[in-house]
PDB file of C-alpha atoms and ligand atoms in Angstrom:
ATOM      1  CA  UNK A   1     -34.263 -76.856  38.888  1.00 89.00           C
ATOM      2  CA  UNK A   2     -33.874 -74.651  35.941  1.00 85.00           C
ATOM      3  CA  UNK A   3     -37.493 -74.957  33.439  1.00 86.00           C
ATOM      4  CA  UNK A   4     -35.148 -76.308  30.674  1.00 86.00           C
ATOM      5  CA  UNK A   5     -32.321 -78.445  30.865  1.00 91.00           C
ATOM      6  CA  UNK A   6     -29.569 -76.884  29.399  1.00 91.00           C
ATOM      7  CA  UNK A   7     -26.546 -79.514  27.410  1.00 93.00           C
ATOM      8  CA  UNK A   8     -24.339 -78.294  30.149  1.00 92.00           C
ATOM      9  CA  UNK A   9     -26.399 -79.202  32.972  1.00 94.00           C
ATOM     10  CA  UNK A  10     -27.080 -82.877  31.159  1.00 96.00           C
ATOM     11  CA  UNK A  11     -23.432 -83.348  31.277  1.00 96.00           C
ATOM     12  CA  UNK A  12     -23.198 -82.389  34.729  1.00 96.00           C
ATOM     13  CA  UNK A  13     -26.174 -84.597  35.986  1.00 97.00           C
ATOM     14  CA  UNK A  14     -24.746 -87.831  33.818  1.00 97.00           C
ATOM     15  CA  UNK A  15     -21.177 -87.045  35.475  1.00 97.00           C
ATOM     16  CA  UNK A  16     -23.039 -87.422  38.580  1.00 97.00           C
ATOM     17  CA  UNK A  17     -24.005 -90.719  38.014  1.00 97.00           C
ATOM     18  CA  UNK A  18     -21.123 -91.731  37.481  1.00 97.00           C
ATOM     19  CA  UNK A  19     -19.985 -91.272  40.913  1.00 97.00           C
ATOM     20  CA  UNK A  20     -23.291 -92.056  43.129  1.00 96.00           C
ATOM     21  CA  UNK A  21     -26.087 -94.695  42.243  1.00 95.00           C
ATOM     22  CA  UNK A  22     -28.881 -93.757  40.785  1.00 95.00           C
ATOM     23  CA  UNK A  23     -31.497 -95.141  43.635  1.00 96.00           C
ATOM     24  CA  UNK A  24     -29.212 -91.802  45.438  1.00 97.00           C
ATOM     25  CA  UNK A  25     -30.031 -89.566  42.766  1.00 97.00           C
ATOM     26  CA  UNK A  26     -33.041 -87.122  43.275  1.00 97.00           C
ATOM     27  CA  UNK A  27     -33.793 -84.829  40.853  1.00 97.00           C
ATOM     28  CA  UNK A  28     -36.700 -82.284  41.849  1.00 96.00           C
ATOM     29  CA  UNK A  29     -38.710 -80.006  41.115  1.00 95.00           C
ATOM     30  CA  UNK A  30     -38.587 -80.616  37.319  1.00 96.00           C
ATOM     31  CA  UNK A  31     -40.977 -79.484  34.375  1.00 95.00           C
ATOM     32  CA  UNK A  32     -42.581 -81.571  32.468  1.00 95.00           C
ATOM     33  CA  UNK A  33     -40.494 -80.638  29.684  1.00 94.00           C
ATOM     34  CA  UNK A  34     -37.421 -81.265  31.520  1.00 95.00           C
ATOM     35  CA  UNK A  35     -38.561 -84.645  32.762  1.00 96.00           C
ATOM     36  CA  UNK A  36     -38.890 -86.269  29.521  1.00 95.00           C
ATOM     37  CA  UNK A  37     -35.386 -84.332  28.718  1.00 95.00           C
ATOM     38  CA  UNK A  38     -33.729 -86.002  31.125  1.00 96.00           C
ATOM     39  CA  UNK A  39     -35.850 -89.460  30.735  1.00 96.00           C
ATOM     40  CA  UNK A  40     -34.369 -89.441  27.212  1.00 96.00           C
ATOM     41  CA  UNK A  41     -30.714 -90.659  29.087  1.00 97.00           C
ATOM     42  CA  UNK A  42     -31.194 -94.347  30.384  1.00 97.00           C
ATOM     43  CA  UNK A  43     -28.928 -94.128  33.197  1.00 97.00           C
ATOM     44  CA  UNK A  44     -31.040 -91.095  34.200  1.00 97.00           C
ATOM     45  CA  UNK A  45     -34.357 -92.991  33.962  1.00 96.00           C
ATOM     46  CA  UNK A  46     -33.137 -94.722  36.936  1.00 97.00           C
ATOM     47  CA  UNK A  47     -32.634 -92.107  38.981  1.00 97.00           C
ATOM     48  CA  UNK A  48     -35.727 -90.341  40.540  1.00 97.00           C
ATOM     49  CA  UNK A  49     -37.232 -88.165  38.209  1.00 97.00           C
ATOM     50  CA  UNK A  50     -39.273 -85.649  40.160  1.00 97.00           C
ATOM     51  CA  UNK A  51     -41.992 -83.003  39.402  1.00 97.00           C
ATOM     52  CA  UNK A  52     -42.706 -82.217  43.066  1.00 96.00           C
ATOM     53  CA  UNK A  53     -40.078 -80.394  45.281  1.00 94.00           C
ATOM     54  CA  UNK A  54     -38.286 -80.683  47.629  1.00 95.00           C
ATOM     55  CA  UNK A  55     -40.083 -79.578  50.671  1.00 95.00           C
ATOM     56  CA  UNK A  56     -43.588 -82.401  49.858  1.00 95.00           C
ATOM     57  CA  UNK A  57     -41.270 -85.509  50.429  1.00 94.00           C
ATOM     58  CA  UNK A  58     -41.550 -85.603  53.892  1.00 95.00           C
ATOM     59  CA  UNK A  59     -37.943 -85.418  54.836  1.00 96.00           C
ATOM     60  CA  UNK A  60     -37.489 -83.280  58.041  1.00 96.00           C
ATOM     61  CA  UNK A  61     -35.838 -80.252  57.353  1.00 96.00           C
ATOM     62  CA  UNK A  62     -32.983 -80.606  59.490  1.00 97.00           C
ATOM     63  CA  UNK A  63     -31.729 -83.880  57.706  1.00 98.00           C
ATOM     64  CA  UNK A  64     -31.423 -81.976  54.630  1.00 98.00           C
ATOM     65  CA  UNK A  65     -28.354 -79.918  54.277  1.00 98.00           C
ATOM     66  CA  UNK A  66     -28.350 -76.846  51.715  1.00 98.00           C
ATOM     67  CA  UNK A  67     -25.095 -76.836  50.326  1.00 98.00           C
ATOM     68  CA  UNK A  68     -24.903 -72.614  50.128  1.00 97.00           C
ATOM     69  CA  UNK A  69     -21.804 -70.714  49.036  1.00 95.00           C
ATOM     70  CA  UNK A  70     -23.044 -68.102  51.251  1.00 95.00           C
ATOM     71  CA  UNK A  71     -23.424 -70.590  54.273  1.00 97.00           C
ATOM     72  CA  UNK A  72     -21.356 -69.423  57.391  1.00 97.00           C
ATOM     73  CA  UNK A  73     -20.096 -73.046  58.326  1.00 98.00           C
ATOM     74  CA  UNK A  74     -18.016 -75.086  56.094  1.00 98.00           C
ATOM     75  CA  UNK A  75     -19.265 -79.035  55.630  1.00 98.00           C
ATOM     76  CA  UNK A  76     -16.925 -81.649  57.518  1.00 98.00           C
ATOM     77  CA  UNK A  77     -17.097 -84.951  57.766  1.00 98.00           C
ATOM     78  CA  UNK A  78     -18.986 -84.843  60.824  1.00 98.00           C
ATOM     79  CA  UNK A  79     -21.527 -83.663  59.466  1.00 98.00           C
ATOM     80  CA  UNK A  80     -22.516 -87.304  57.937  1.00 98.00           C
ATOM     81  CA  UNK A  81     -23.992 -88.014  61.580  1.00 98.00           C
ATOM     82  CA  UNK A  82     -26.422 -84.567  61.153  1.00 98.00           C
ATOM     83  CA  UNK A  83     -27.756 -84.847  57.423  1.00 98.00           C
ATOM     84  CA  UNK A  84     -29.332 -87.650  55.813  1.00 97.00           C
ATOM     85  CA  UNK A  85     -29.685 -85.824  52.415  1.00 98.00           C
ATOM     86  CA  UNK A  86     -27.474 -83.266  50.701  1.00 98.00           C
ATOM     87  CA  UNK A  87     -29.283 -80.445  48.277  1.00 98.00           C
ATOM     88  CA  UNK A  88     -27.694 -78.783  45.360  1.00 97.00           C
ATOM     89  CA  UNK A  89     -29.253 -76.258  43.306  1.00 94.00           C
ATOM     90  CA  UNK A  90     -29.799 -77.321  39.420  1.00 87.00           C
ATOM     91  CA  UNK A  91     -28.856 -74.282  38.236  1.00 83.00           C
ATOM     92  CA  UNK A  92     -26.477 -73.365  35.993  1.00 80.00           C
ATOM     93  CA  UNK A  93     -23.387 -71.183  37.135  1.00 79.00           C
ATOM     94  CA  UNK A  94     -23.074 -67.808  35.934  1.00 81.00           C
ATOM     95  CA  UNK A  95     -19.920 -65.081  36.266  1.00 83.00           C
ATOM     96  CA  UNK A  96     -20.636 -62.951  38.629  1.00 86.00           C
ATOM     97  CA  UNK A  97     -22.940 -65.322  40.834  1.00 85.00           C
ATOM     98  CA  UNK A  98     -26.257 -64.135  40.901  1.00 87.00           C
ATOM     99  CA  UNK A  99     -27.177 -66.408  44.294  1.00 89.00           C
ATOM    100  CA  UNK A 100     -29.665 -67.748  42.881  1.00 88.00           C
ATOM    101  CA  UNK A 101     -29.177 -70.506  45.427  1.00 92.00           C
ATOM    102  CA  UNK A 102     -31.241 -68.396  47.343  1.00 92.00           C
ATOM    103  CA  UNK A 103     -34.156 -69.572  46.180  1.00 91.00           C
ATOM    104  CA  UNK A 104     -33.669 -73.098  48.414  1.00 94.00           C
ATOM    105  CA  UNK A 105     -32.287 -70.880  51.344  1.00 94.00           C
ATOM    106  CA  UNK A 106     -35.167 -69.107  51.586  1.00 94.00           C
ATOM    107  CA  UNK A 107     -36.918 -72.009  52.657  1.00 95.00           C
ATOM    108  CA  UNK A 108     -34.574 -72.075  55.681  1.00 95.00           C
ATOM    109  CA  UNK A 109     -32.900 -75.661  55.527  1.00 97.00           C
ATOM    110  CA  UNK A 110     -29.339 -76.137  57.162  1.00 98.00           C
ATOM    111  CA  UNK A 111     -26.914 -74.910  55.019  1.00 98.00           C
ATOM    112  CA  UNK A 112     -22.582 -75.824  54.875  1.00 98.00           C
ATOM    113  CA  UNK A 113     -20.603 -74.318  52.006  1.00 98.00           C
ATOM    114  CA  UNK A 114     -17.628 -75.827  49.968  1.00 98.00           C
ATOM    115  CA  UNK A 115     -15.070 -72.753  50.182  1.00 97.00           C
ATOM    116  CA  UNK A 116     -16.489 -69.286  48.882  1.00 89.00           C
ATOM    117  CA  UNK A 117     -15.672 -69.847  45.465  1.00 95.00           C
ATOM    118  CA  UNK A 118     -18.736 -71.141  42.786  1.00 95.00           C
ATOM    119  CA  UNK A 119     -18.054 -74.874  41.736  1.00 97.00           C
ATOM    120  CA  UNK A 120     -20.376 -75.899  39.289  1.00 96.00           C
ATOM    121  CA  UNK A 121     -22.901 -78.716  40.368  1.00 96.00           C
ATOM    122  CA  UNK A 122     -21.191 -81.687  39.645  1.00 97.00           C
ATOM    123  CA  UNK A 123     -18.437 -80.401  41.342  1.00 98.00           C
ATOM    124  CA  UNK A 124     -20.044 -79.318  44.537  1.00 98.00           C
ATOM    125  CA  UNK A 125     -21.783 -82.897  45.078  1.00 98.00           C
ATOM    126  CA  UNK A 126     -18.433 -84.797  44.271  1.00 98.00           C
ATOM    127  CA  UNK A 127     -16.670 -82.432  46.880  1.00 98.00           C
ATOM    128  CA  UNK A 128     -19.531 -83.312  49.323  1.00 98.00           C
ATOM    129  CA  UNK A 129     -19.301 -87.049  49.017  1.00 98.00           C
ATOM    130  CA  UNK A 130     -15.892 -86.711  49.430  1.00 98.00           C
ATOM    131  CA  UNK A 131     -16.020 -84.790  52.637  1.00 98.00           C
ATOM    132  CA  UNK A 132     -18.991 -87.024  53.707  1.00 98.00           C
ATOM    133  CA  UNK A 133     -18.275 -89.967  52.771  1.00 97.00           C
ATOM    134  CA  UNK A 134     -14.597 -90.429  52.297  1.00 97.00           C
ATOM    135  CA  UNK A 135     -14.167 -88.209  55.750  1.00 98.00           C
ATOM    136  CA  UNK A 136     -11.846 -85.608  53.826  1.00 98.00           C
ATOM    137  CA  UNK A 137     -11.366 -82.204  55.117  1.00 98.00           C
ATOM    138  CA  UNK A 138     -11.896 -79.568  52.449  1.00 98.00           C
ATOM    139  CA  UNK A 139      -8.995 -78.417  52.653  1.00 97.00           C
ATOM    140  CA  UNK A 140      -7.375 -81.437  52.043  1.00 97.00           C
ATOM    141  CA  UNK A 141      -9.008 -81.818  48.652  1.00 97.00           C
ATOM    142  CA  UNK A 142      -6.734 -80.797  45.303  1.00 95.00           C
ATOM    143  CA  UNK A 143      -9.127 -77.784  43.470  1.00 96.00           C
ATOM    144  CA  UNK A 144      -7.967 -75.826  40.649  1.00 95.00           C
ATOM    145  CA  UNK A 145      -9.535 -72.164  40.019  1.00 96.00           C
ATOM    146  CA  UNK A 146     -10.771 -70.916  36.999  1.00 95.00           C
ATOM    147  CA  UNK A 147      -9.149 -73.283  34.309  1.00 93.00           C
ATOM    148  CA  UNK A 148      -8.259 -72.329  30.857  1.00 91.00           C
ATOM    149  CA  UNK A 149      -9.356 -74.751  28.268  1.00 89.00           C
ATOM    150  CA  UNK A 150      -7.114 -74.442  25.411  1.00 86.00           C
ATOM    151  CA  UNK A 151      -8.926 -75.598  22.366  1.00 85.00           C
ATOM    152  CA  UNK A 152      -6.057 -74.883  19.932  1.00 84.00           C
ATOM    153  CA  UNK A 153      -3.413 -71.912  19.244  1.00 84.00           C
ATOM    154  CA  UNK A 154      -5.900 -68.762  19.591  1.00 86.00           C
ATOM    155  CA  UNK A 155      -9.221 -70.184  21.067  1.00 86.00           C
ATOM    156  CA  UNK A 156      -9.944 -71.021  24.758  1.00 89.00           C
ATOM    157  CA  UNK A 157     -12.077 -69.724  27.713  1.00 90.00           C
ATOM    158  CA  UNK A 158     -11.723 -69.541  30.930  1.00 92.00           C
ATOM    159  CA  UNK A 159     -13.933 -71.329  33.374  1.00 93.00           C
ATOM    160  CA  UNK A 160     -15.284 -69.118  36.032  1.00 94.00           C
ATOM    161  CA  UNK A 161     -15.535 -71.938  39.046  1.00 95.00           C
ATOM    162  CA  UNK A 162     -13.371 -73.976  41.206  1.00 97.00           C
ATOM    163  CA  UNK A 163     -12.984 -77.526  39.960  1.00 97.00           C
ATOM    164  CA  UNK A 164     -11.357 -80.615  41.147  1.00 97.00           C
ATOM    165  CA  UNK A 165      -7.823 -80.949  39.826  1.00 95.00           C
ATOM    166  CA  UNK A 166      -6.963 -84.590  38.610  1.00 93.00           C
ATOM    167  CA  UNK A 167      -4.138 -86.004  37.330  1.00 86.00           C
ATOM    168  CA  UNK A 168      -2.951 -84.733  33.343  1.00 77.00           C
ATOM    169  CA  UNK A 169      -0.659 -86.098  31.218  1.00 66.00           C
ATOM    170  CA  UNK A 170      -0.857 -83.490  28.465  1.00 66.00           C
ATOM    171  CA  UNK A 171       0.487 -81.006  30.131  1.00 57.00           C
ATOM    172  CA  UNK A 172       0.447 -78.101  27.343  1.00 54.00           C
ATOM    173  CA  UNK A 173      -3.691 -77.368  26.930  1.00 51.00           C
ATOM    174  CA  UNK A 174      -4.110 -76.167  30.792  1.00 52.00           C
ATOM    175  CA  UNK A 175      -3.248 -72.670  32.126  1.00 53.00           C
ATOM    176  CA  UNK A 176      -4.421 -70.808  35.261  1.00 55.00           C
ATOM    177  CA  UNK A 177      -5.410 -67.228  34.709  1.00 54.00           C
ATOM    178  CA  UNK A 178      -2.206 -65.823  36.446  1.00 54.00           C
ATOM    179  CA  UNK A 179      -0.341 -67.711  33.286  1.00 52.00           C
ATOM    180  CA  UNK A 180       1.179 -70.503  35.432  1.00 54.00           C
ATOM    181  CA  UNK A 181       1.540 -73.937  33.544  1.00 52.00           C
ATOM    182  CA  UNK A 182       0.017 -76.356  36.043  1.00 52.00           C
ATOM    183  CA  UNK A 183       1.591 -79.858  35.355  1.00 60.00           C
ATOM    184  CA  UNK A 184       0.096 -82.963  35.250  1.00 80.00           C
ATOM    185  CA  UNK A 185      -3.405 -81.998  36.252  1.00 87.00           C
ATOM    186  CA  UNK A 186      -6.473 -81.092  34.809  1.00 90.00           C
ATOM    187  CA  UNK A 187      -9.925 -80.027  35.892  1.00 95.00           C
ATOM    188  CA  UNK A 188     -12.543 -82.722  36.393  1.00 96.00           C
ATOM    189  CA  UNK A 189     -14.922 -82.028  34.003  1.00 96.00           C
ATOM    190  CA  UNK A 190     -18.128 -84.001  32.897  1.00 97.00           C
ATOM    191  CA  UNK A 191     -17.384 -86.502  29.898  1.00 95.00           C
ATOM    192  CA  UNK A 192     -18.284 -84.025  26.475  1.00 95.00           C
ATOM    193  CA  UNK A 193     -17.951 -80.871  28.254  1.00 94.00           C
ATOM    194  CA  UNK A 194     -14.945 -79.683  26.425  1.00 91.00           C
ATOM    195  CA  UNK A 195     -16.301 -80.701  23.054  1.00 92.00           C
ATOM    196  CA  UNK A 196     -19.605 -78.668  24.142  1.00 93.00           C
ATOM    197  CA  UNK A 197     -17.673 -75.584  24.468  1.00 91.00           C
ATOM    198  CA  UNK A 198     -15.641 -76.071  21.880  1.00 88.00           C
ATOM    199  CA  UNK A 199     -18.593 -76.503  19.643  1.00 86.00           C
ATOM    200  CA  UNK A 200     -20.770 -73.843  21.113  1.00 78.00           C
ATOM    201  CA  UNK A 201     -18.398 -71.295  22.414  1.00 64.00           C
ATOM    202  CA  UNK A 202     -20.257 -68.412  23.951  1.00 55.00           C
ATOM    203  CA  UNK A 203     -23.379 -69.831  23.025  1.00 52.00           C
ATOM    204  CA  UNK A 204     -22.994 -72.005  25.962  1.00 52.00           C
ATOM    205  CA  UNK A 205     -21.533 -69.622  28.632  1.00 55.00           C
ATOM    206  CA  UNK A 206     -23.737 -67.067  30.370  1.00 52.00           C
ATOM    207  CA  UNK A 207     -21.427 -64.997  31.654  1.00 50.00           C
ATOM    208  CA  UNK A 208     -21.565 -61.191  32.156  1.00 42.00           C
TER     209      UNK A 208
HETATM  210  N1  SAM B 301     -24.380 -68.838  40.603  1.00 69.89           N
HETATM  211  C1  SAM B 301     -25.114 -69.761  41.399  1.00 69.89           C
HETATM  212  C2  SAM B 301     -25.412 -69.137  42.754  1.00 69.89           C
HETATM  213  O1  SAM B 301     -24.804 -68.163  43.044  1.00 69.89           O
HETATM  214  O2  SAM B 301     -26.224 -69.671  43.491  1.00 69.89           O
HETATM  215  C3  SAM B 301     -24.234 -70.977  41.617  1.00 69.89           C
HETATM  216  C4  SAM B 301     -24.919 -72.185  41.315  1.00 69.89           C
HETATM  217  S1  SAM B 301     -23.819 -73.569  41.394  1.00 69.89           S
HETATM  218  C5  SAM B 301     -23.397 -73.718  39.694  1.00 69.89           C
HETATM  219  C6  SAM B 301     -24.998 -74.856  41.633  1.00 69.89           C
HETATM  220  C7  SAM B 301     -25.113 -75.360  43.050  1.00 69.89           C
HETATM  221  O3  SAM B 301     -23.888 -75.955  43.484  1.00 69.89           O
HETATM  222  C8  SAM B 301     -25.418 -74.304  44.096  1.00 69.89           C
HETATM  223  O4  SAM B 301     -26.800 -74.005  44.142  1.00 69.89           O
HETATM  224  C9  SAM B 301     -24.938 -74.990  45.376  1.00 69.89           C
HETATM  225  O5  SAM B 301     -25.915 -75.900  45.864  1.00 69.89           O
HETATM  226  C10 SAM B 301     -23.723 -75.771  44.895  1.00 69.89           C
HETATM  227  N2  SAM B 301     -22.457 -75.046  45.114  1.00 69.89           N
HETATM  228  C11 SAM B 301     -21.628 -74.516  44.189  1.00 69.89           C
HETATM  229  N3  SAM B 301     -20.544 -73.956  44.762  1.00 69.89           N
HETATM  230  C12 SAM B 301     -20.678 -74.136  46.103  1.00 69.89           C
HETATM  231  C13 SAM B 301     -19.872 -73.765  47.237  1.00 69.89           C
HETATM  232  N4  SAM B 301     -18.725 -73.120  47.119  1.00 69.89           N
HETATM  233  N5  SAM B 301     -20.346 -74.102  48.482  1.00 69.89           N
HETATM  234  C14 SAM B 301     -21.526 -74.767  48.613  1.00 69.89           C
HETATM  235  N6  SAM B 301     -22.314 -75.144  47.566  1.00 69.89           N
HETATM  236  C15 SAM B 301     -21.903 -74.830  46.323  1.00 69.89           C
END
């Protein structure tokens, strides 16, 4: 988990509860700083709020999958018979990657990836209970690759990750990057995240 929690990340973590319970939701590894952060948000307070990491909770390793986007084996649904718990990095993404997932790999958990492509973390745990819960394949799951958010005539960026692509009835703010109108979807994206970039603009992104 990164030392501070960054606005985008706080999105990210309350979209997550929004699609697993709390009593589900472990978030280690955190600063002391960062705790209180994050115990600011109620829903978060009921979530597990954890200073120690990972590796002191007494899980066994192998019922922890990594999910890696350098892993070597994609996650499928059987996989909900091998893992118990599912690990994410807290990181934020950055463009190029940096693998900084790494830093859980290295302490040699199983490891599945989503596709090659970065999702951010949201993403990557609603694509995982998906898979493992709902029993979809991957590739059965609608993604769309770096978005553009329009935010009016001559301002937008372009996300650098794979998202999931849900229905859109206002068709004209989305483009891909190969200038294809994509109709009637959009990228799921944590509740304020547009108005964060909108209001931050590069201040936000920390991409190369
Ligand atoms: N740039 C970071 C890196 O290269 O490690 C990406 C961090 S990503 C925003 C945050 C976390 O989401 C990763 O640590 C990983 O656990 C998960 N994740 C993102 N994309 C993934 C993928 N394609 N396959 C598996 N896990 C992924």
């Amino acid at each position: 988990m990164e030392d501070n929690i960054h606005e985008w990340c706080l999105l990210e973590y309350l979209n997550i509860t929004t699609f697993i319970s709390p009593e589900c939701f472990y978030l280690t590894n955190l600063s002391p700083d960062a705790k209180s952060q994050l115990s600011q948000k109620p829903i978060l307070q009921e979530c597990h709020l954890l200073t120690s990491d990972v590796n002191s909770m007494g899980i066994e390793k192998e019922r922890i999958c990594l999910l890696d986007p350098a892993s070597s084996d994609v996650l499928v649904p059987a996989d909900a018979e091998k893992f118990e718990y599912f690990l994410f990095g807290g990181i934020l993404g950055d463009d190029p990657p940096k693998d900084r997932t790494n830093e859980l790999r290295q302490f040699g958990f199983p490891t599945r990836q989503l596709g090659s492509l970065q999702m951010t973390t949201d993403t990557a745990l609603i694509v995982t209970k998906k898979i493992i819960e709902d029993s979809i394949v991957l590739d059965q799951i609608p993604f769309i690759d770096f978005p553009e958010i329009k935010f009016d005539k001559t301002e937008s960026v372009i996300m650098p990750f794979r998202y999931i692509s849900i229905p859109d009835m206002n068709v004209s703010t989305l483009q891909t990057t190969n200038n294809q109108l994509k109709k009637h979807v959009k990228p799921l994206m944590p509740y304020g995240m547009i108005e964060l970039l909108k209001n931050e603009g590069d201040m936000v992104l920390e991409f190369e």
